[in-house]
Amino acid sequence: MPTSPHGDPRKQGGAALLALTLVWAALWLGVLLNALNSEAARREQINADALAEARDALIGYAASYRDSHPDREGNPVQTFGHLPCPDRINTGAADGNCGAAGLPAIGRLPWKTLGLPPLRDAAGECLWYVVAGSAKYNPKAAVLNWDSTGQFIVEDVHGRALAGSTAETRPWAIVIAPGPALAGQHRGGQRGGAECPGSLAASDYLEQLDTHWPPASSLQNISVVLGNGRLRQHIPHNDQGAWIDGHDVFDRIKQRSDFKSDIDGLMDAMAAYLATTTPSQPPKNSTAQKVPDSTIKKFLGTTPSTLTRLATQHWRDHLWYAENTINPSTGTAYSKACQGVLLFGGERTLEQARNTPAERNDPAMYLEYEGSTFLAQAEGRASHTGFDARASSSDILRCITKP
């Protein structure tokens, strides 16, 4: 039988069918992968929406802490910025106390305390929450201001820092969507309230918490590993989170008129006091130095204002003082009218650091200018006489004129 010059038709048909089958398989695989990616994206968006709502509520809570915690007569007696303790017994309400002073705490998000519904992630789990000892409301830190740092270093599953690589960027709090249970996690039972039942152990919900949790010292930083993003499809780690740092909190606090009143009132009261006394450790020459602790102590014994006392407690590191002296190059005083100048160092700039004792005693870490420059310009510098949220890094000054 003669052979076809084009080969066996049956073999050609089989090859064509195989090719068509491969094309269809590739198409169906693409459709399947696209569906899986779409589902993963949908679940991540559900998580992101819940985390964003919780994050905004926590910032609002911190910015309005004074309003929600007056004394029995309704008078303001608290500073701004404190965050609630976690809910560690599944009631939805923040614990009244969460551990030793300075140590972080972990539990579920206190949704009732924040005025929220019981927010859930895409797996139907209630959100979890960790808060730094420097920001929690009980026991409170001795000082809380925009220089306060958190205790967390947030990393991805490859060890890359997402937040907290420097002290200034360490989060005050993290909200976490735990996702579905993984191998070794046991979430059964009905412990706690009906809205968020289940285990009270964080390890049944969160993976790769720092092995040193809970920390033994407030100076110890804690690593929190999150699987944010598509990485979570390929690695057995499904926590997704959002965090808050001091910048986030004080961006909102700075807009409050009573925050401006606190800072301006502190400067007015301290300037009036310094006009009647001399610090026991007056600065040498024209370089600004911190208002001495002994002077602060005596000042606190004279002022009747609760809010001024609070402002002094939390912002004392920002108070600097320089005496008027003779300019050696001219033989005349730096200022004709001011015997001294009181300075308030504004919000930290990118070039400044205020973490170590040495940094907190360095005027360059707080002030735009040296004391002599301010003395020379103290008269008529209206732009530097009050706090302005639009220029929060600017120094504030008061001319000290003794009677």
Coordinates of N, CA and C in Angstrom, one line a residue, residues 11-200:
K11 N -2.0 9.1 13.3 CA -1.1 9.7 14.2 C -1.2 11.2 14.2
Q12 N -1.4 11.8 13.1 CA -1.6 13.3 13.1 C -2.8 13.7 13.9
G13 N -3.9 12.9 13.7 CA -5.1 13.2 14.5 C -4.9 13.1 16.0
G14 N -4.1 12.1 16.4 CA -3.8 11.9 17.8 C -3.0 13.1 18.4
A15 N -2.0 13.5 17.6 CA -1.2 14.6 18.0 C -2.0 15.9 18.2
A16 N -2.9 16.1 17.2 CA -3.8 17.3 17.3 C -4.7 17.3 18.5
L17 N -5.2 16.1 18.8 CA -6.1 15.9 20.0 C -5.3 16.2 21.2
L18 N -4.0 15.7 21.3 CA -3.2 15.9 22.5 C -2.9 17.4 22.7
A19 N -2.6 18.0 21.5 CA -2.3 19.5 21.6 C -3.5 20.3 22.1
L20 N -4.7 19.9 21.6 CA -5.9 20.6 22.0 C -6.2 20.3 23.5
T21 N -6.0 19.1 23.9 CA -6.2 18.8 25.3 C -5.3 19.6 26.2
L22 N -4.0 19.7 25.8 CA -3.1 20.6 26.6 C -3.5 22.0 26.6
V23 N -4.0 22.5 25.5 CA -4.5 23.9 25.5 C -5.6 24.1 26.4
W24 N -6.6 23.2 26.4 CA -7.7 23.3 27.3 C -7.3 23.1 28.7
A25 N -6.4 22.3 29.0 CA -5.9 22.1 30.4 C -5.2 23.4 30.9
A26 N -4.4 24.0 30.0 CA -3.8 25.2 30.4 C -4.8 26.3 30.6
L27 N -5.8 26.4 29.8 CA -6.9 27.4 30.0 C -7.6 27.2 31.3
W28 N -8.0 25.9 31.6 CA -8.7 25.6 32.8 C -7.8 25.9 34.0
L29 N -6.5 25.6 33.9 CA -5.6 25.9 35.0 C -5.5 27.4 35.3
G30 N -5.5 28.1 34.2 CA -5.5 29.6 34.3 C -6.7 30.1 35.0
V31 N -7.9 29.5 34.6 CA -9.1 29.9 35.2 C -9.1 29.6 36.7
L32 N -8.6 28.4 37.0 CA -8.6 28.0 38.4 C -7.7 28.8 39.2
L33 N -6.5 29.1 38.7 CA -5.6 30.0 39.5 C -6.1 31.4 39.6
N34 N -6.8 31.9 38.6 CA -7.4 33.2 38.7 C -8.5 33.2 39.8
A35 N -9.3 32.1 39.8 CA -10.3 32.1 40.8 C -9.7 32.0 42.2
L36 N -8.6 31.2 42.4 CA -8.0 31.1 43.7 C -7.4 32.5 44.1
N37 N -6.7 33.1 43.1 CA -6.2 34.5 43.4 C -7.3 35.4 43.8
S38 N -8.4 35.4 43.1 CA -9.5 36.3 43.4 C -10.1 36.0 44.7
E39 N -10.2 34.8 45.1 CA -10.7 34.4 46.4 C -9.7 34.9 47.5
A40 N -8.4 34.7 47.3 CA -7.4 35.1 48.3 C -7.5 36.6 48.4
A41 N -7.6 37.3 47.3 CA -7.7 38.8 47.3 C -8.9 39.2 48.1
R42 N -10.0 38.5 47.9 CA -11.3 38.9 48.5 C -11.1 38.7 50.0
R43 N -10.5 37.6 50.5 CA -10.4 37.4 51.9 C -9.4 38.4 52.5
E44 N -8.4 38.7 51.8 CA -7.4 39.7 52.3 C -8.1 41.0 52.5
Q45 N -9.0 41.4 51.5 CA -9.7 42.7 51.6 C -10.6 42.7 52.8
I46 N -11.3 41.6 53.0 CA -12.2 41.5 54.2 C -11.3 41.8 55.5
N47 N -10.2 41.1 55.6 CA -9.3 41.3 56.7 C -8.8 42.7 56.8
A48 N -8.4 43.3 55.7 CA -7.9 44.7 55.6 C -9.0 45.7 56.1
D49 N -10.2 45.5 55.7 CA -11.3 46.4 56.1 C -11.5 46.3 57.6
A50 N -11.5 45.1 58.1 CA -11.8 44.9 59.6 C -10.6 45.6 60.4
L51 N -9.4 45.3 59.9 CA -8.2 45.9 60.6 C -8.2 47.4 60.5
A52 N -8.6 48.0 59.4 CA -8.6 49.4 59.3 C -9.6 50.0 60.2
E53 N -10.8 49.4 60.3 CA -11.8 49.9 61.2 C -11.3 49.9 62.7
A54 N -10.7 48.8 63.0 CA -10.2 48.7 64.4 C -9.1 49.7 64.7
R55 N -8.2 49.8 63.7 CA -7.1 50.7 63.8 C -7.6 52.2 64.0
D56 N -8.5 52.6 63.2 CA -9.1 53.9 63.3 C -9.7 54.1 64.7
A57 N -10.4 53.1 65.2 CA -11.1 53.2 66.5 C -10.1 53.4 67.6
L58 N -9.0 52.7 67.5 CA -7.9 52.7 68.5 C -7.3 54.1 68.6
I59 N -7.0 54.7 67.4 CA -6.5 56.0 67.3 C -7.4 57.0 67.9
G60 N -8.7 56.9 67.6 CA -9.7 57.8 68.1 C -9.8 57.7 69.6
Y61 N -9.7 56.4 70.1 CA -9.8 56.2 71.6 C -8.6 57.0 72.3
A62 N -7.4 56.8 71.7 CA -6.2 57.4 72.3 C -6.3 59.0 72.2
A63 N -6.8 59.5 71.1 CA -6.9 60.9 70.9 C -8.0 61.6 71.8
S64 N -8.9 60.8 72.3 CA -10.0 61.3 73.1 C -10.0 60.7 74.5
Y65 N -8.8 60.2 74.9 CA -8.8 59.5 76.2 C -9.1 60.5 77.4
R66 N -8.7 61.7 77.3 CA -9.1 62.7 78.3 C -10.6 62.8 78.4
D67 N -11.3 62.9 77.3 CA -12.7 63.1 77.3 C -13.5 62.0 77.9
S68 N -13.0 60.8 77.7 CA -13.7 59.6 78.2 C -13.3 59.2 79.6
H69 N -12.4 59.9 80.2 CA -11.9 59.6 81.6 C -11.8 60.8 82.5
P70 N -12.9 61.5 82.7 CA -12.9 62.7 83.6 C -13.0 62.3 85.0
D71 N -12.9 63.2 85.9 CA -13.1 62.9 87.3 C -14.6 62.8 87.6
R72 N -14.9 62.7 88.9 CA -16.3 62.5 89.2 C -17.2 63.7 88.9
E73 N -16.6 64.9 88.9 CA -17.3 66.1 88.6 C -17.3 66.4 87.1
G74 N -16.7 65.5 86.3 CA -16.6 65.7 84.9 C -15.5 66.6 84.4
N75 N -14.5 66.9 85.3 CA -13.4 67.7 84.9 C -12.3 66.9 84.3
P76 N -11.6 67.4 83.3 CA -10.5 66.7 82.7 C -9.3 66.5 83.6
V77 N -8.9 65.3 83.8 CA -7.8 65.0 84.7 C -6.7 64.0 84.1
Q78 N -6.8 63.8 82.8 CA -5.9 62.8 82.1 C -5.2 63.5 81.0
T79 N -4.1 62.9 80.6 CA -3.4 63.4 79.4 C -4.0 62.6 78.2
F80 N -3.5 62.9 77.0 CA -4.0 62.3 75.8 C -3.1 61.1 75.4
G81 N -3.6 60.2 74.7 CA -2.8 59.2 74.0 C -2.8 57.7 74.5
H82 N -3.4 57.5 75.7 CA -3.4 56.1 76.2 C -4.3 55.2 75.4
L83 N -3.9 53.9 75.3 CA -4.6 52.9 74.6 C -5.2 51.9 75.6
P84 N -6.3 51.2 75.2 CA -6.9 50.3 76.2 C -6.1 49.0 76.3
C85 N -6.3 48.4 77.4 CA -5.8 47.0 77.6 C -6.6 46.1 76.7
P86 N -6.0 44.9 76.3 CA -6.7 43.9 75.6 C -7.8 43.3 76.4
D87 N -8.7 42.6 75.7 CA -9.7 41.7 76.3 C -9.1 40.3 76.5
R88 N -8.8 39.9 77.7 CA -8.1 38.6 77.9 C -9.1 37.5 78.4
I89 N -10.4 37.9 78.5 CA -11.3 36.8 79.0 C -12.5 36.7 78.0
N90 N -12.4 37.3 76.8 CA -13.4 37.1 75.8 C -14.8 37.7 76.1
T91 N -14.8 38.9 76.8 CA -16.1 39.6 77.1 C -16.3 40.7 76.1
G92 N -15.3 41.1 75.3 CA -15.5 42.3 74.4 C -15.0 43.5 75.1
A93 N -14.8 43.5 76.4 CA -14.4 44.8 77.1 C -12.9 44.7 77.5
A94 N -12.3 45.8 77.5 CA -10.9 45.9 77.9 C -10.7 45.5 79.4
D95 N -9.6 44.8 79.6 CA -9.3 44.5 81.0 C -9.0 45.8 81.8
G96 N -9.3 45.9 83.0 CA -9.0 47.1 83.8 C -7.6 47.3 84.1
N97 N -6.8 46.2 84.1 CA -5.4 46.2 84.3 C -4.8 45.1 83.5
C98 N -3.6 45.4 82.9 CA -3.1 44.4 82.0 C -1.6 44.2 82.2
G99 N -1.2 43.6 83.4 CA 0.1 43.2 83.6 C 0.9 44.3 84.3
A100 N 2.2 44.0 84.4 CA 3.1 44.9 85.1 C 3.4 46.2 84.3
A101 N 3.8 47.2 85.0 CA 4.1 48.5 84.4 C 5.2 48.3 83.4
G102 N 5.0 48.9 82.2 CA 6.1 48.9 81.2 C 6.1 47.7 80.3
L103 N 5.3 46.6 80.6 CA 5.3 45.4 79.8 C 4.1 45.4 78.8
P104 N 4.3 44.9 77.6 CA 3.2 44.8 76.7 C 2.2 43.7 77.1
A105 N 1.0 43.8 76.5 CA -0.1 42.9 76.8 C -0.7 42.4 75.5
I106 N -1.3 41.2 75.6 CA -1.9 40.6 74.4 C -3.3 40.0 74.8
G107 N -4.2 40.1 73.8 CA -5.6 39.5 74.0 C -6.4 39.8 72.8
R108 N -7.7 39.6 72.9 CA -8.6 40.0 71.8 C -8.8 41.5 71.8
L109 N -9.2 42.0 70.7 CA -9.5 43.4 70.5 C -10.7 43.8 71.4
P110 N -10.6 44.8 72.3 CA -11.8 45.1 73.2 C -12.8 45.9 72.4
W111 N -13.6 45.2 71.6 CA -14.5 45.9 70.7 C -15.6 46.7 71.4
K112 N -16.1 46.2 72.5 CA -17.1 46.9 73.2 C -16.6 48.2 73.7
T113 N -15.4 48.2 74.3 CA -14.8 49.4 74.8 C -14.6 50.4 73.7
L114 N -14.3 50.0 72.5 CA -14.0 50.9 71.4 C -15.3 51.3 70.7
G115 N -16.5 50.8 71.1 CA -17.7 51.2 70.5 C -17.9 50.6 69.2
L116 N -17.4 49.3 69.0 CA -17.4 48.7 67.7 C -18.3 47.4 67.8
P117 N -18.7 46.9 66.7 CA -19.3 45.5 66.7 C -18.1 44.5 66.8
P118 N -18.4 43.3 67.0 CA -17.3 42.3 67.1 C -16.7 42.0 65.8
L119 N -15.7 42.8 65.4 CA -15.1 42.7 64.1 C -14.5 41.3 63.9
R120 N -14.7 40.8 62.7 CA -14.2 39.4 62.4 C -13.4 39.5 61.1
D121 N -12.5 38.5 61.0 CA -11.7 38.4 59.7 C -12.4 37.5 58.8
A122 N -11.8 37.2 57.6 CA -12.5 36.4 56.6 C -12.8 35.0 57.0
A123 N -12.1 34.5 58.1 CA -12.3 33.1 58.6 C -13.4 33.2 59.7
G124 N -14.0 34.3 60.0 CA -15.0 34.4 61.0 C -14.4 34.6 62.4
E125 N -13.1 34.8 62.5 CA -12.5 34.9 63.9 C -12.4 36.3 64.3
C126 N -12.6 36.6 65.6 CA -12.5 37.9 66.2 C -11.0 38.3 66.1
L127 N -10.8 39.6 66.1 CA -9.5 40.2 66.0 C -8.7 40.1 67.3
W128 N -7.4 40.0 67.2 CA -6.5 40.0 68.3 C -5.8 41.4 68.4
Y129 N -5.1 41.6 69.5 CA -4.6 43.0 69.8 C -3.4 42.9 70.7
V130 N -2.3 43.5 70.4 CA -1.2 43.7 71.4 C -0.9 45.2 71.6
V131 N -0.6 45.5 72.8 CA -0.3 46.9 73.1 C 1.0 47.1 73.9
A132 N 1.7 48.1 73.6 CA 3.0 48.3 74.3 C 2.8 48.8 75.7
G133 N 3.7 48.5 76.6 CA 3.6 49.0 78.0 C 3.7 50.5 78.1
S134 N 4.3 51.1 77.1 CA 4.5 52.6 77.1 C 3.2 53.3 76.8
A135 N 2.2 52.6 76.2 CA 1.0 53.2 75.7 C -0.3 52.7 76.4
K136 N -0.2 51.6 77.1 CA -1.5 51.1 77.7 C -1.9 51.9 78.9
Y137 N -3.2 51.9 79.1 CA -3.8 52.8 80.1 C -3.7 52.4 81.6
N138 N -3.3 51.1 81.8 CA -3.1 50.7 83.2 C -2.3 49.4 83.3
P139 N -1.2 49.5 84.0 CA -0.6 50.7 84.6 C 0.0 51.6 83.6
K140 N -0.2 52.9 83.8 CA 0.3 53.9 82.9 C 1.8 54.1 83.0
A141 N 2.4 54.5 81.9 CA 3.8 54.9 81.9 C 3.9 56.3 82.5
A142 N 5.0 56.6 83.1 CA 5.2 57.9 83.8 C 5.1 59.1 82.8
V143 N 5.6 58.8 81.6 CA 5.6 59.9 80.5 C 5.0 59.3 79.3
L144 N 4.1 60.0 78.6 CA 3.5 59.7 77.3 C 3.4 60.9 76.5
N145 N 4.2 60.9 75.4 CA 4.2 62.1 74.5 C 4.6 61.6 73.1
W146 N 4.7 62.5 72.2 CA 5.0 62.1 70.8 C 6.4 61.5 70.6
D147 N 7.2 61.5 71.6 CA 8.5 60.8 71.6 C 8.5 59.4 72.1
S148 N 7.4 59.0 72.8 CA 7.3 57.7 73.3 C 7.4 56.6 72.2
T149 N 8.1 55.6 72.5 CA 8.3 54.5 71.5 C 7.5 53.3 71.9
G150 N 7.2 52.5 70.9 CA 6.5 51.2 71.2 C 7.6 50.1 71.5
Q151 N 7.2 48.9 71.5 CA 8.1 47.8 71.8 C 8.1 46.7 70.8
F152 N 7.5 46.9 69.6 CA 7.3 45.9 68.6 C 8.1 46.1 67.4
I153 N 8.7 45.0 66.9 CA 9.3 45.0 65.5 C 8.5 44.1 64.7
V154 N 7.8 44.6 63.7 CA 6.9 43.8 62.8 C 7.8 43.3 61.6
E155 N 7.7 42.0 61.4 CA 8.5 41.4 60.3 C 7.6 40.6 59.4
D156 N 8.1 40.4 58.2 CA 7.4 39.4 57.3 C 8.0 38.0 57.6
V157 N 7.5 37.0 56.9 CA 8.0 35.7 57.1 C 9.4 35.4 56.7
H158 N 10.0 36.4 56.0 CA 11.4 36.3 55.6 C 12.3 37.1 56.5
G159 N 11.8 37.7 57.6 CA 12.6 38.4 58.5 C 12.8 39.9 58.1
R160 N 12.1 40.3 57.1 CA 12.2 41.7 56.7 C 11.3 42.6 57.5
A161 N 11.9 43.7 58.0 CA 11.1 44.6 58.9 C 10.0 45.3 58.1
L162 N 8.8 45.3 58.6 CA 7.7 46.0 58.0 C 7.5 47.3 58.8
A163 N 7.8 47.3 60.1 CA 7.7 48.5 61.0 C 8.6 48.2 62.2
G164 N 9.2 49.3 62.7 CA 9.9 49.2 64.0 C 11.4 48.9 63.8
S165 N 11.9 49.2 62.6 CA 13.4 49.0 62.4 C 14.2 50.0 63.2
T166 N 13.6 51.1 63.5 CA 14.2 52.1 64.4 C 13.3 52.3 65.6
A167 N 13.8 52.9 66.7 CA 13.1 53.1 67.9 C 11.9 54.0 67.6
E168 N 12.0 55.0 66.8 CA 11.0 56.0 66.6 C 9.8 55.4 65.8
T169 N 10.0 54.3 65.1 CA 8.9 53.7 64.3 C 8.3 52.4 64.9
R170 N 8.7 52.1 66.1 CA 8.2 50.9 66.7 C 6.7 51.1 67.1
P171 N 5.9 50.2 66.7 CA 4.4 50.4 67.0 C 4.1 50.4 68.5
W172 N 3.0 51.2 68.8 CA 2.5 51.2 70.1 C 1.5 50.1 70.2
A173 N 0.9 49.7 69.1 CA -0.1 48.6 69.1 C -0.2 47.9 67.8
I174 N -0.7 46.7 67.8 CA -0.9 45.9 66.5 C -2.2 45.2 66.7
V175 N -3.0 45.3 65.6 CA -4.3 44.5 65.5 C -4.0 43.4 64.5
I176 N -4.5 42.2 64.9 CA -4.2 41.0 64.1 C -5.4 40.2 63.7
A177 N -5.6 39.9 62.4 CA -6.6 39.0 61.9 C -5.9 37.6 61.9
P178 N -6.4 36.6 62.7 CA -5.7 35.4 62.9 C -5.9 34.4 61.7
G179 N -7.0 34.5 61.0 CA -7.2 33.6 59.9 C -7.6 32.2 60.4
P180 N -7.8 31.2 59.5 CA -8.3 29.9 60.0 C -7.2 29.2 60.8
A181 N -7.6 28.2 61.6 CA -6.7 27.5 62.4 C -5.7 26.7 61.6
L182 N -4.5 26.7 62.0 CA -3.4 25.9 61.4 C -3.1 24.7 62.2
A183 N -2.3 23.8 61.7 CA -1.9 22.6 62.4 C -1.4 22.9 63.8
G184 N -1.9 22.3 64.8 CA -1.4 22.5 66.2 C -2.2 23.5 66.9
Q185 N -3.1 24.2 66.3 CA -3.9 25.3 66.9 C -5.3 24.7 67.3
H186 N -5.7 24.9 68.5 CA -6.9 24.3 69.0 C -7.8 25.4 69.5
R187 N -8.9 25.7 68.8 CA -9.7 26.8 69.2 C -11.1 26.5 69.7
G188 N -11.3 25.2 70.1 CA -12.6 24.8 70.5 C -13.0 25.3 71.8
G189 N -14.2 24.9 72.2 CA -14.7 25.4 73.5 C -15.5 26.6 73.4
Q190 N -16.2 27.0 74.5 CA -17.1 28.2 74.5 C -16.6 29.1 75.7
R191 N -15.3 29.2 75.8 CA -14.8 30.1 76.9 C -15.1 31.5 76.6
G192 N -15.5 32.3 77.6 CA -15.8 33.7 77.3 C -17.2 34.0 76.8
G193 N -17.4 35.2 76.2 CA -18.7 35.6 75.7 C -19.1 34.9 74.5
A194 N -20.4 34.9 74.2 CA -20.9 34.2 73.0 C -20.4 34.8 71.7
E195 N -20.1 36.1 71.7 CA -19.7 36.7 70.4 C -18.3 36.2 70.0
C196 N -17.4 36.0 70.9 CA -16.0 35.6 70.5 C -15.6 34.4 71.4
P197 N -16.2 33.3 71.2 CA -15.9 32.1 72.1 C -14.5 31.5 71.6
G198 N -14.0 30.6 72.4 CA -12.8 29.9 72.0 C -11.7 30.0 73.0
S199 N -10.6 29.4 72.6 CA -9.4 29.4 73.5 C -9.0 30.8 73.9
L200 N -8.4 30.9 75.1 CA -7.8 32.1 75.6 C -6.4 32.2 75.2

